[in-house]
Short mmCIF file of C-alpha atoms and ligand atoms in Angstrom, two decimals:
data_model
loop_
_atom_site.label_atom_id
_atom_site.label_comp_id
_atom_site.label_asym_id
_atom_site.label_seq_id
_atom_site.Cartn_x
_atom_site.Cartn_y
_atom_site.Cartn_z
CA MET O 1072 -36.36 8.64 -16.69
CA SER O 1073 -38.41 11.49 -18.04
CA ASP O 1074 -37.42 13.49 -20.80
CA SER O 1075 -35.46 16.98 -19.99
CA ILE O 1076 -36.95 20.30 -20.37
CA PHE O 1077 -34.78 20.58 -24.38
CA THR O 1078 -36.55 17.28 -25.55
CA LYS O 1079 -39.62 18.55 -24.53
CA ILE O 1080 -39.35 22.07 -26.61
CA LYS O 1081 -37.40 19.78 -29.14
CA ASN O 1082 -41.01 17.27 -29.18
CA LYS O 1083 -43.01 20.66 -29.12
CA GLU O 1084 -44.64 19.45 -25.57
CA ILE O 1085 -43.42 23.32 -24.52
CA PRO O 1086 -42.94 25.83 -26.76
CA GLY O 1087 -39.11 27.17 -27.70
CA ASN O 1088 -37.57 28.26 -30.74
CA ILE O 1089 -35.81 25.76 -32.55
CA VAL O 1090 -33.25 27.19 -34.70
CA TYR O 1091 -31.40 24.54 -35.95
CA GLU O 1092 -31.85 20.36 -36.39
CA ASP O 1093 -29.77 17.34 -37.52
CA ASP O 1094 -29.92 13.71 -37.17
CA GLN O 1095 -27.26 14.31 -33.90
CA CYS O 1096 -28.48 17.69 -32.74
CA PHE O 1097 -30.45 20.62 -32.21
CA ALA O 1098 -30.50 23.93 -31.27
CA ILE O 1099 -32.75 26.19 -29.53
CA GLU O 1100 -32.63 30.01 -28.28
CA ASP O 1101 -32.16 30.88 -24.81
CA ILE O 1102 -34.80 31.70 -22.85
CA ASN O 1103 -33.08 34.34 -20.81
CA PRO O 1104 -30.81 35.46 -23.37
CA GLN O 1105 -27.23 36.93 -21.96
CA ALA O 1106 -26.24 37.96 -24.87
CA PRO O 1107 -27.83 39.67 -28.42
CA VAL O 1108 -27.37 35.59 -29.97
CA HIS O 1109 -27.41 33.39 -26.97
CA ILE O 1110 -28.17 29.72 -28.48
CA LEU O 1111 -28.25 26.17 -26.98
CA ILE O 1112 -26.77 23.57 -28.74
CA ILE O 1113 -28.23 20.36 -27.73
CA PRO O 1114 -27.61 16.58 -28.59
CA HIS O 1115 -30.89 14.17 -28.65
CA LYS O 1116 -28.72 11.75 -26.98
CA GLU O 1117 -29.68 12.97 -23.07
CA ILE O 1118 -26.19 12.80 -21.60
CA THR O 1119 -26.26 14.44 -18.53
CA LYS O 1120 -22.84 16.40 -18.32
CA VAL O 1121 -19.31 16.32 -20.22
CA SER O 1122 -18.16 14.25 -17.25
CA ASP O 1123 -20.40 11.90 -17.90
CA THR O 1124 -19.44 10.96 -21.49
CA SER O 1125 -17.39 8.06 -22.71
CA SER O 1126 -15.28 7.48 -25.57
CA GLU O 1127 -18.19 6.21 -27.37
CA ASP O 1128 -19.50 10.17 -27.18
CA LYS O 1129 -16.10 11.71 -28.69
CA ASP O 1130 -17.67 12.26 -32.43
CA LEU O 1131 -20.88 13.51 -30.88
CA LEU O 1132 -18.91 16.46 -28.53
CA GLY O 1133 -17.24 17.27 -31.85
CA HIS O 1134 -20.28 17.55 -33.53
CA LEU O 1135 -21.77 19.98 -31.13
CA LEU O 1136 -18.98 22.27 -31.55
CA TYR O 1137 -18.84 22.10 -35.12
CA VAL O 1138 -23.14 22.51 -35.29
CA SER O 1139 -21.76 25.58 -33.27
CA LYS O 1140 -19.52 27.10 -35.60
CA LYS O 1141 -21.99 26.76 -38.42
CA ILE O 1142 -24.97 28.97 -36.52
CA ALA O 1143 -22.41 31.57 -35.36
CA ASP O 1144 -21.81 31.90 -39.09
CA ARG O 1145 -25.41 31.67 -39.85
CA TYR O 1146 -25.78 34.48 -37.13
CA ASP O 1147 -22.63 36.57 -38.93
CA LEU O 1148 -20.80 36.64 -35.29
CA ASN O 1149 -17.63 36.48 -37.62
CA ASP O 1150 -14.83 35.54 -35.54
CA ASN O 1151 -16.32 37.00 -32.16
CA TYR O 1152 -18.34 34.74 -29.72
CA ARG O 1153 -17.92 32.36 -26.82
CA LEU O 1154 -18.79 28.93 -26.37
CA ILE O 1155 -19.44 27.35 -22.78
CA ILE O 1156 -20.40 24.11 -21.33
CA ASN O 1157 -21.07 24.31 -17.73
CA ASN O 1158 -20.10 20.98 -15.90
CA GLY O 1159 -22.26 20.31 -12.62
CA ALA O 1160 -24.24 22.24 -10.46
CA GLY O 1161 -21.17 23.95 -9.06
CA ALA O 1162 -19.89 25.52 -11.92
CA GLY O 1163 -23.30 26.76 -13.00
CA GLN O 1164 -25.34 23.76 -14.88
CA SER O 1165 -28.78 24.10 -14.04
CA VAL O 1166 -30.24 21.81 -17.23
CA PHE O 1167 -28.70 18.15 -16.82
CA HIS O 1168 -29.08 17.59 -20.52
CA ILE O 1169 -25.55 18.48 -22.53
CA HIS O 1170 -25.77 21.88 -23.95
CA VAL O 1171 -23.18 24.10 -26.04
CA HIS O 1172 -23.97 27.94 -24.67
CA LEU O 1173 -23.02 30.06 -28.48
CA MET O 1174 -22.94 33.59 -27.24
CA GLY O 1175 -22.62 36.80 -29.12
CA GLY O 1176 -23.54 40.20 -30.75
CA ARG O 1177 -21.43 42.02 -27.75
CA SER O 1178 -18.13 42.26 -26.71
CA LEU O 1179 -17.50 39.50 -24.03
CA GLU O 1180 -15.36 39.77 -21.02
CA TRP O 1181 -12.89 37.72 -19.75
CA PRO O 1182 -12.95 35.98 -16.98
CA PRO O 1183 -16.56 35.36 -16.80
CA GLY O 1184 -16.67 34.60 -13.06
P1 5GP N 1085 -26.83 25.69 -17.89
O1 5GP N 1085 -27.06 26.92 -16.77
O2 5GP N 1085 -27.51 24.42 -17.34
O3 5GP N 1085 -25.58 25.81 -18.66
O4 5GP N 1085 -28.12 26.34 -18.64
C1 5GP N 1085 -29.16 26.07 -19.02
C2 5GP N 1085 -29.59 27.09 -19.48
O5 5GP N 1085 -30.86 26.59 -20.31
C3 5GP N 1085 -29.64 28.70 -19.20
O6 5GP N 1085 -29.08 29.89 -20.32
C4 5GP N 1085 -31.30 28.97 -19.28
O7 5GP N 1085 -31.77 30.51 -19.55
C5 5GP N 1085 -31.99 28.14 -20.45
N1 5GP N 1085 -33.22 27.48 -19.90
C6 5GP N 1085 -33.59 26.87 -18.87
N2 5GP N 1085 -34.83 26.76 -19.04
C7 5GP N 1085 -35.38 26.76 -20.50
C8 5GP N 1085 -36.11 26.51 -21.15
O8 5GP N 1085 -37.47 26.51 -20.68
N3 5GP N 1085 -36.79 27.10 -22.56
C9 5GP N 1085 -35.49 27.81 -22.92
N4 5GP N 1085 -35.53 27.94 -24.31
N5 5GP N 1085 -34.42 27.80 -22.66
C10 5GP N 1085 -34.15 27.35 -20.89
#
């Protein structure tokens, strides 16, 4: 299988703004931001979606959320931000490499629709 668009950004094969990287994941600015801060937190491992994970991915999934919190702190989002994972095309997923959307910097309505 070919690399996902996010992996290509990480590998600098296509442009993108990488704002964080560690041994398990990396984070980029969303190309089409829906909030003043809109960051995607992505595992190095190319899992397509949450429903395709198994018990061996538990720690990695937790790590993605913890890194999301660390990045939110770095952007001074305090306790006002939203974390979203779209699972499947019917739920709005368009890139099939798991990613957490971190959105903040404006007031966020609920439900999102
Ligand atoms: P999804 O719809 O899968 O939950 O989210 C995919 C996100 O990836 C969208 O918010 C979209 O704007 C973003 N995206 C798609 N292609 C690119 C790209 O080439 N570069 C960056 N930085 N973000 C992208």
